[in-house]
Amino acid sequence: DTAVSQTPKYLVTQMGNDKSIKCEQNLGHDTMYWYKQDSKKFLKIMFSYNNKELIINETVPNRFSPKSPDKAHLNLHINSLELGDSAVYFCASSQGRGRTDTQYFGPGTRLTVL
Amino acid sequence: GDSVTQMEGPVTLSEEAFLTINCTYTATGYPSLFWYVQYPGEGLQLLLKATKADDKGSNKGFEATYRKETTSFHLEKGSVQVSDSAVYFCALSLYGNNRLAFGKGNQVVVIP
């Protein structure tokens, strides 16, 4: 029944490793997002996909690469993890790209880089 | 750029007290405005939204009115409960640019 789900919920890893976070939505939405929440709880968008097409790519290091195999899934792969990547990553989805479209968030993935 | 400003610092209040959290925005167009709530250990949930000037969003006893003249969207609740303890985020979204720009959030702690 979960609308937007993410795996894993927690991820602890060493610097330099490569890791992926998966996101799935069962709402039939066309648009999906990745947000990063830092230790002070500030939220910032990273990427957005619409029907598998990348439409927003903020100033994120190219170590971060999103992939959308279909419009229900948006995964985030991170290469060469750094200490500063430690954060909570939220996936979200919305029906469309309009300013009135509500974004629905997943439960988050807490990434800790040691 | 487009941005949202929330009042600084956590908010601590007693059960049944009146809650106000201030939110002002800067935007080049006519944004939609949202309040999201994050309960401990959970993701964000939409609390309410307003898409045009003078609209009032309401949910679970919370209200906010879109004030274009003061570029504000303050959140209010008349009588808070312990279960309202959470972090509250104000956000905006602009036409043709569907990213949400968030404020820094306010931690609300309601004491019994």
PDB file of C-alpha atoms in Angstrom:
ATOM      1  CA  ASP A   1       0.000   0.000   0.000  1.00  0.00           C
ATOM      2  CA  THR A   2       3.004   2.288   0.412  1.00  0.00           C
ATOM      3  CA  ALA A   3       2.759   5.068  -2.156  1.00  0.00           C
ATOM      4  CA  VAL A   4       6.433   5.998  -2.424  1.00  0.00           C
ATOM      5  CA  SER A   5       8.927   3.487  -1.092  1.00  0.00           C
ATOM      6  CA  GLN A   6      12.701   3.618  -0.778  1.00  0.00           C
ATOM      7  CA  THR A   7      15.331   1.007  -0.070  1.00  0.00           C
ATOM      8  CA  PRO A   8      17.340   0.787   1.996  1.00  0.00           C
ATOM      9  CA  LYS A   9      16.112   2.841   4.944  1.00  0.00           C
ATOM     10  CA  TYR A  10      19.607   3.033   6.420  1.00  0.00           C
ATOM     11  CA  LEU A  11      22.925   2.796   4.626  1.00  0.00           C
ATOM     12  CA  VAL A  12      26.272   2.882   6.395  1.00  0.00           C
ATOM     13  CA  THR A  13      29.366   2.670   4.254  1.00  0.00           C
ATOM     14  CA  GLN A  14      33.009   3.633   3.977  1.00  0.00           C
ATOM     15  CA  MET A  15      34.437   6.584   2.082  1.00  0.00           C
ATOM     16  CA  GLY A  16      35.259   5.739  -1.502  1.00  0.00           C
ATOM     17  CA  ASN A  17      32.583   3.087  -1.896  1.00  0.00           C
ATOM     18  CA  ASP A  18      29.818   3.116  -4.510  1.00  0.00           C
ATOM     19  CA  LYS A  19      26.208   2.694  -3.405  1.00  0.00           C
ATOM     20  CA  SER A  20      22.682   2.851  -4.804  1.00  0.00           C
ATOM     21  CA  ILE A  21      19.343   3.870  -3.369  1.00  0.00           C
ATOM     22  CA  LYS A  22      16.155   2.653  -4.994  1.00  0.00           C
ATOM     23  CA  CYS A  23      12.791   4.371  -5.197  1.00  0.00           C
ATOM     24  CA  GLU A  24       9.446   3.103  -6.415  1.00  0.00           C
ATOM     25  CA  GLN A  25       6.050   4.775  -6.585  1.00  0.00           C
ATOM     26  CA  ASN A  26       2.738   3.036  -7.135  1.00  0.00           C
ATOM     27  CA  LEU A  27       0.683   6.189  -7.630  1.00  0.00           C
ATOM     28  CA  GLY A  28       0.859   6.182 -11.398  1.00  0.00           C
ATOM     29  CA  HIS A  29       2.675   9.510 -11.339  1.00  0.00           C
ATOM     30  CA  ASP A  30       4.704  10.809 -14.270  1.00  0.00           C
ATOM     31  CA  THR A  31       7.303  12.807 -12.362  1.00  0.00           C
ATOM     32  CA  MET A  32       9.834  11.727  -9.749  1.00  0.00           C
ATOM     33  CA  TYR A  33      12.452  13.574  -7.706  1.00  0.00           C
ATOM     34  CA  TRP A  34      15.428  13.182  -5.441  1.00  0.00           C
ATOM     35  CA  TYR A  35      15.965  15.590  -2.554  1.00  0.00           C
ATOM     36  CA  LYS A  36      18.817  15.777  -0.060  1.00  0.00           C
ATOM     37  CA  GLN A  37      18.226  16.755   3.574  1.00  0.00           C
ATOM     38  CA  ASP A  38      21.347  17.810   5.433  1.00  0.00           C
ATOM     39  CA  SER A  39      22.113  17.564   9.136  1.00  0.00           C
ATOM     40  CA  LYS A  40      20.321  20.854   9.781  1.00  0.00           C
ATOM     41  CA  LYS A  41      17.234  19.443   8.066  1.00  0.00           C
ATOM     42  CA  PHE A  42      17.563  21.756   5.070  1.00  0.00           C
ATOM     43  CA  LEU A  43      15.997  20.183   1.958  1.00  0.00           C
ATOM     44  CA  LYS A  44      17.299  20.757  -1.530  1.00  0.00           C
ATOM     45  CA  ILE A  45      16.288  19.236  -4.818  1.00  0.00           C
ATOM     46  CA  MET A  46      18.874  17.215  -6.694  1.00  0.00           C
ATOM     47  CA  PHE A  47      17.135  15.712  -9.729  1.00  0.00           C
ATOM     48  CA  SER A  48      13.757  15.369 -11.367  1.00  0.00           C
ATOM     49  CA  TYR A  49      12.551  12.979 -14.050  1.00  0.00           C
ATOM     50  CA  ASN A  50       9.394  13.173 -16.097  1.00  0.00           C
ATOM     51  CA  ASN A  51       8.401  10.019 -17.966  1.00  0.00           C
ATOM     52  CA  LYS A  52      11.969   8.726 -17.683  1.00  0.00           C
ATOM     53  CA  GLU A  53      13.428  11.972 -19.029  1.00  0.00           C
ATOM     54  CA  LEU A  54      15.765  14.078 -16.865  1.00  0.00           C
ATOM     55  CA  ILE A  55      14.274  17.548 -16.460  1.00  0.00           C
ATOM     56  CA  ILE A  56      16.023  18.985 -13.410  1.00  0.00           C
ATOM     57  CA  ASN A  57      19.675  18.496 -12.637  1.00  0.00           C
ATOM     58  CA  GLU A  58      20.828  20.829  -9.903  1.00  0.00           C
ATOM     59  CA  THR A  59      24.463  21.593  -9.199  1.00  0.00           C
ATOM     60  CA  VAL A  60      25.170  18.134  -7.906  1.00  0.00           C
ATOM     61  CA  PRO A  61      28.597  16.479  -8.235  1.00  0.00           C
ATOM     62  CA  ASN A  62      28.701  14.105 -11.178  1.00  0.00           C
ATOM     63  CA  ARG A  63      29.441  11.305  -8.717  1.00  0.00           C
ATOM     64  CA  PHE A  64      25.662  11.263  -8.333  1.00  0.00           C
ATOM     65  CA  SER A  65      23.830   9.622 -11.211  1.00  0.00           C
ATOM     66  CA  PRO A  66      20.095   9.086 -11.291  1.00  0.00           C
ATOM     67  CA  LYS A  67      18.549   6.381 -13.428  1.00  0.00           C
ATOM     68  CA  SER A  68      14.898   5.887 -14.307  1.00  0.00           C
ATOM     69  CA  PRO A  69      14.269   2.458 -15.854  1.00  0.00           C
ATOM     70  CA  ASP A  70      10.547   3.226 -16.084  1.00  0.00           C
ATOM     71  CA  LYS A  71       8.307   5.974 -14.825  1.00  0.00           C
ATOM     72  CA  ALA A  72       7.549   4.133 -11.576  1.00  0.00           C
ATOM     73  CA  HIS A  73      11.200   3.868 -10.550  1.00  0.00           C
ATOM     74  CA  LEU A  74      13.975   6.356  -9.945  1.00  0.00           C
ATOM     75  CA  ASN A  75      17.256   5.115  -8.543  1.00  0.00           C
ATOM     76  CA  LEU A  76      20.207   7.114  -7.296  1.00  0.00           C
ATOM     77  CA  HIS A  77      23.726   5.814  -7.694  1.00  0.00           C
ATOM     78  CA  ILE A  78      26.595   7.484  -5.868  1.00  0.00           C
ATOM     79  CA  ASN A  79      30.226   6.830  -6.771  1.00  0.00           C
ATOM     80  CA  SER A  80      33.267   7.418  -4.591  1.00  0.00           C
ATOM     81  CA  LEU A  81      31.306   8.357  -1.505  1.00  0.00           C
ATOM     82  CA  GLU A  82      32.598  11.253   0.592  1.00  0.00           C
ATOM     83  CA  LEU A  83      31.959  12.238   4.197  1.00  0.00           C
ATOM     84  CA  GLY A  84      29.892  15.203   3.015  1.00  0.00           C
ATOM     85  CA  ASP A  85      27.446  12.879   1.294  1.00  0.00           C
ATOM     86  CA  SER A  86      26.105  11.836   4.681  1.00  0.00           C
ATOM     87  CA  ALA A  87      22.487  12.985   4.704  1.00  0.00           C
ATOM     88  CA  VAL A  88      18.925  11.768   4.388  1.00  0.00           C
ATOM     89  CA  TYR A  89      17.860  11.292   0.771  1.00  0.00           C
ATOM     90  CA  PHE A  90      14.196  11.563  -0.068  1.00  0.00           C
ATOM     91  CA  CYS A  91      12.465  10.376  -3.183  1.00  0.00           C
ATOM     92  CA  ALA A  92       9.201  12.035  -4.204  1.00  0.00           C
ATOM     93  CA  SER A  93       6.675  11.848  -7.008  1.00  0.00           C
ATOM     94  CA  SER A  94       3.914  13.991  -8.479  1.00  0.00           C
ATOM     95  CA  GLN A  95       1.260  13.525 -11.111  1.00  0.00           C
ATOM     96  CA  GLY A  96       2.643  16.233 -13.344  1.00  0.00           C
ATOM     97  CA  ARG A  97       5.154  19.029 -13.521  1.00  0.00           C
ATOM     98  CA  GLY A  98       2.797  21.888 -12.811  1.00  0.00           C
ATOM     99  CA  ARG A  99       3.208  24.286  -9.941  1.00  0.00           C
ATOM    100  CA  THR A 100      -0.009  23.039  -8.327  1.00  0.00           C
ATOM    101  CA  ASP A 101       1.008  19.372  -8.368  1.00  0.00           C
ATOM    102  CA  THR A 102       1.533  17.971  -4.898  1.00  0.00           C
ATOM    103  CA  GLN A 103       4.731  16.031  -4.358  1.00  0.00           C
ATOM    104  CA  TYR A 104       4.472  12.841  -2.294  1.00  0.00           C
ATOM    105  CA  PHE A 105       7.566  11.838  -0.382  1.00  0.00           C
ATOM    106  CA  GLY A 106       9.060   8.512   0.525  1.00  0.00           C
ATOM    107  CA  PRO A 107      10.275   7.686   4.053  1.00  0.00           C
ATOM    108  CA  GLY A 108      13.868   8.620   3.297  1.00  0.00           C
ATOM    109  CA  THR A 109      17.212   6.822   3.231  1.00  0.00           C
ATOM    110  CA  ARG A 110      19.702   7.828   5.899  1.00  0.00           C
ATOM    111  CA  LEU A 111      23.179   7.553   4.396  1.00  0.00           C
ATOM    112  CA  THR A 112      26.162   7.607   6.742  1.00  0.00           C
ATOM    113  CA  VAL A 113      29.625   7.706   5.236  1.00  0.00           C
ATOM    114  CA  LEU A 114      32.434   6.763   7.626  1.00  0.00           C
TER     115      LEU A 114
ATOM    116  CA  GLY B   1      16.283  33.455  -6.878  1.00  0.00           C
ATOM    117  CA  ASP B   2      13.066  31.993  -5.567  1.00  0.00           C
ATOM    118  CA  SER B   3      13.232  31.337  -1.865  1.00  0.00           C
ATOM    119  CA  VAL B   4      11.269  30.753   1.305  1.00  0.00           C
ATOM    120  CA  THR B   5      12.098  32.194   4.705  1.00  0.00           C
ATOM    121  CA  GLN B   6      10.829  30.706   7.943  1.00  0.00           C
ATOM    122  CA  MET B   7      11.220  32.206  11.373  1.00  0.00           C
ATOM    123  CA  GLU B   8      14.354  31.171  13.185  1.00  0.00           C
ATOM    124  CA  GLY B   9      14.574  28.611  15.936  1.00  0.00           C
ATOM    125  CA  PRO B  10      12.448  25.862  17.436  1.00  0.00           C
ATOM    126  CA  VAL B  11       9.002  26.539  18.816  1.00  0.00           C
ATOM    127  CA  THR B  12       8.110  25.130  22.221  1.00  0.00           C
ATOM    128  CA  LEU B  13       4.622  25.502  23.566  1.00  0.00           C
ATOM    129  CA  SER B  14       2.124  23.895  25.901  1.00  0.00           C
ATOM    130  CA  GLU B  15      -0.738  21.675  24.861  1.00  0.00           C
ATOM    131  CA  GLU B  16      -3.823  23.655  23.756  1.00  0.00           C
ATOM    132  CA  ALA B  17      -1.750  26.760  23.033  1.00  0.00           C
ATOM    133  CA  PHE B  18      -2.069  28.730  19.797  1.00  0.00           C
ATOM    134  CA  LEU B  19       0.597  28.020  17.194  1.00  0.00           C
ATOM    135  CA  THR B  20       1.865  30.396  14.529  1.00  0.00           C
ATOM    136  CA  ILE B  21       4.804  29.697  12.258  1.00  0.00           C
ATOM    137  CA  ASN B  22       5.769  32.527   9.935  1.00  0.00           C
ATOM    138  CA  CYS B  23       6.632  31.954   6.297  1.00  0.00           C
ATOM    139  CA  THR B  24       7.481  34.553   3.680  1.00  0.00           C
ATOM    140  CA  TYR B  25       8.572  33.999   0.118  1.00  0.00           C
ATOM    141  CA  THR B  26      10.398  35.629  -2.758  1.00  0.00           C
ATOM    142  CA  ALA B  27       9.412  34.545  -6.249  1.00  0.00           C
ATOM    143  CA  THR B  28       9.611  35.930  -9.754  1.00  0.00           C
ATOM    144  CA  GLY B  29       6.205  34.565 -10.732  1.00  0.00           C
ATOM    145  CA  TYR B  30       3.073  33.343  -8.995  1.00  0.00           C
ATOM    146  CA  PRO B  31       3.971  30.325  -6.939  1.00  0.00           C
ATOM    147  CA  SER B  32       1.902  27.664  -5.298  1.00  0.00           C
ATOM    148  CA  LEU B  33       2.588  27.466  -1.583  1.00  0.00           C
ATOM    149  CA  PHE B  34       2.760  24.405   0.611  1.00  0.00           C
ATOM    150  CA  TRP B  35       3.223  23.363   4.199  1.00  0.00           C
ATOM    151  CA  TYR B  36       4.787  19.968   4.758  1.00  0.00           C
ATOM    152  CA  VAL B  37       5.197  18.216   8.107  1.00  0.00           C
ATOM    153  CA  GLN B  38       7.903  15.731   9.069  1.00  0.00           C
ATOM    154  CA  TYR B  39       7.250  13.574  12.110  1.00  0.00           C
ATOM    155  CA  PRO B  40      10.281  12.039  13.849  1.00  0.00           C
ATOM    156  CA  GLY B  41      11.955   9.397  11.707  1.00  0.00           C
ATOM    157  CA  GLU B  42       9.504   9.798   8.839  1.00  0.00           C
ATOM    158  CA  GLY B  43       9.304  11.400   5.422  1.00  0.00           C
ATOM    159  CA  LEU B  44       7.492  14.601   4.582  1.00  0.00           C
ATOM    160  CA  GLN B  45       3.718  14.699   4.396  1.00  0.00           C
ATOM    161  CA  LEU B  46       1.703  17.416   2.747  1.00  0.00           C
ATOM    162  CA  LEU B  47      -0.188  19.318   5.414  1.00  0.00           C
ATOM    163  CA  LEU B  48      -1.927  21.898   3.228  1.00  0.00           C
ATOM    164  CA  LYS B  49      -1.485  23.994   0.133  1.00  0.00           C
ATOM    165  CA  ALA B  50      -2.768  27.080  -1.662  1.00  0.00           C
ATOM    166  CA  THR B  51      -2.349  27.787  -5.342  1.00  0.00           C
ATOM    167  CA  LYS B  52      -3.460  31.394  -5.743  1.00  0.00           C
ATOM    168  CA  ALA B  53      -3.719  34.619  -3.824  1.00  0.00           C
ATOM    169  CA  ASP B  54      -6.258  34.698  -0.972  1.00  0.00           C
ATOM    170  CA  ASP B  55      -6.695  30.911  -1.057  1.00  0.00           C
ATOM    171  CA  LYS B  56      -6.823  29.326   2.372  1.00  0.00           C
ATOM    172  CA  GLY B  57      -5.440  25.852   2.835  1.00  0.00           C
ATOM    173  CA  SER B  58      -6.617  23.838   5.823  1.00  0.00           C
ATOM    174  CA  ASN B  59      -6.133  20.369   7.255  1.00  0.00           C
ATOM    175  CA  LYS B  60      -6.179  18.741  10.704  1.00  0.00           C
ATOM    176  CA  GLY B  61      -6.988  22.072  12.354  1.00  0.00           C
ATOM    177  CA  PHE B  62      -4.090  23.857  10.659  1.00  0.00           C
ATOM    178  CA  GLU B  63      -4.706  26.814   8.358  1.00  0.00           C
ATOM    179  CA  ALA B  64      -2.658  29.098   6.146  1.00  0.00           C
ATOM    180  CA  THR B  65      -3.748  31.907   3.823  1.00  0.00           C
ATOM    181  CA  TYR B  66      -1.850  32.894   0.680  1.00  0.00           C
ATOM    182  CA  ARG B  67      -1.193  36.628   1.049  1.00  0.00           C
ATOM    183  CA  LYS B  68       0.246  38.058  -2.120  1.00  0.00           C
ATOM    184  CA  GLU B  69       0.454  41.610  -0.773  1.00  0.00           C
ATOM    185  CA  THR B  70       2.719  40.538   2.084  1.00  0.00           C
ATOM    186  CA  THR B  71       4.236  37.512   0.245  1.00  0.00           C
ATOM    187  CA  SER B  72       3.366  35.361   3.221  1.00  0.00           C
ATOM    188  CA  PHE B  73       1.832  31.993   4.035  1.00  0.00           C
ATOM    189  CA  HIS B  74       1.813  31.764   7.829  1.00  0.00           C
ATOM    190  CA  LEU B  75       0.724  28.511   9.439  1.00  0.00           C
ATOM    191  CA  GLU B  76      -1.691  28.597  12.381  1.00  0.00           C
ATOM    192  CA  LYS B  77      -3.439  26.167  14.667  1.00  0.00           C
ATOM    193  CA  GLY B  78      -5.769  27.198  17.424  1.00  0.00           C
ATOM    194  CA  SER B  79      -5.075  24.439  19.944  1.00  0.00           C
ATOM    195  CA  VAL B  80      -2.056  22.203  19.538  1.00  0.00           C
ATOM    196  CA  GLN B  81      -1.676  18.651  20.807  1.00  0.00           C
ATOM    197  CA  VAL B  82       1.405  16.690  21.804  1.00  0.00           C
ATOM    198  CA  SER B  83       0.971  14.714  18.583  1.00  0.00           C
ATOM    199  CA  ASP B  84       1.613  17.916  16.582  1.00  0.00           C
ATOM    200  CA  SER B  85       5.258  17.815  17.641  1.00  0.00           C
ATOM    201  CA  ALA B  86       7.174  17.666  14.361  1.00  0.00           C
ATOM    202  CA  VAL B  87       9.215  19.740  11.925  1.00  0.00           C
ATOM    203  CA  TYR B  88       7.164  22.017   9.688  1.00  0.00           C
ATOM    204  CA  PHE B  89       8.415  23.138   6.284  1.00  0.00           C
ATOM    205  CA  CYS B  90       7.055  25.907   4.105  1.00  0.00           C
ATOM    206  CA  ALA B  91       7.702  25.483   0.376  1.00  0.00           C
ATOM    207  CA  LEU B  92       6.907  27.044  -2.970  1.00  0.00           C
ATOM    208  CA  SER B  93       6.587  25.768  -6.509  1.00  0.00           C
ATOM    209  CA  LEU B  94       6.567  27.860  -9.658  1.00  0.00           C
ATOM    210  CA  TYR B  95       4.897  27.293 -13.019  1.00  0.00           C
ATOM    211  CA  GLY B  96       7.120  25.457 -15.453  1.00  0.00           C
ATOM    212  CA  ASN B  97       9.614  24.801 -12.712  1.00  0.00           C
ATOM    213  CA  ASN B  98       8.222  22.052 -10.573  1.00  0.00           C
ATOM    214  CA  ARG B  99      11.003  21.910  -8.040  1.00  0.00           C
ATOM    215  CA  LEU B 100       9.962  22.680  -4.490  1.00  0.00           C
ATOM    216  CA  ALA B 101      12.004  25.357  -2.760  1.00  0.00           C
ATOM    217  CA  PHE B 102      11.874  24.749   0.983  1.00  0.00           C
ATOM    218  CA  GLY B 103      12.336  26.944   3.987  1.00  0.00           C
ATOM    219  CA  LYS B 104      14.703  25.760   6.715  1.00  0.00           C
ATOM    220  CA  GLY B 105      11.913  24.185   8.747  1.00  0.00           C
ATOM    221  CA  ASN B 106      10.738  24.798  12.301  1.00  0.00           C
ATOM    222  CA  GLN B 107      10.906  22.207  15.011  1.00  0.00           C
ATOM    223  CA  VAL B 108       7.689  22.369  17.051  1.00  0.00           C
ATOM    224  CA  VAL B 109       7.655  20.756  20.477  1.00  0.00           C
ATOM    225  CA  VAL B 110       4.359  20.565  22.323  1.00  0.00           C
ATOM    226  CA  ILE B 111       4.625  19.902  26.055  1.00  0.00           C
ATOM    227  CA  PRO B 112       1.773  18.200  27.913  1.00  0.00           C
TER     228      PRO B 112
END
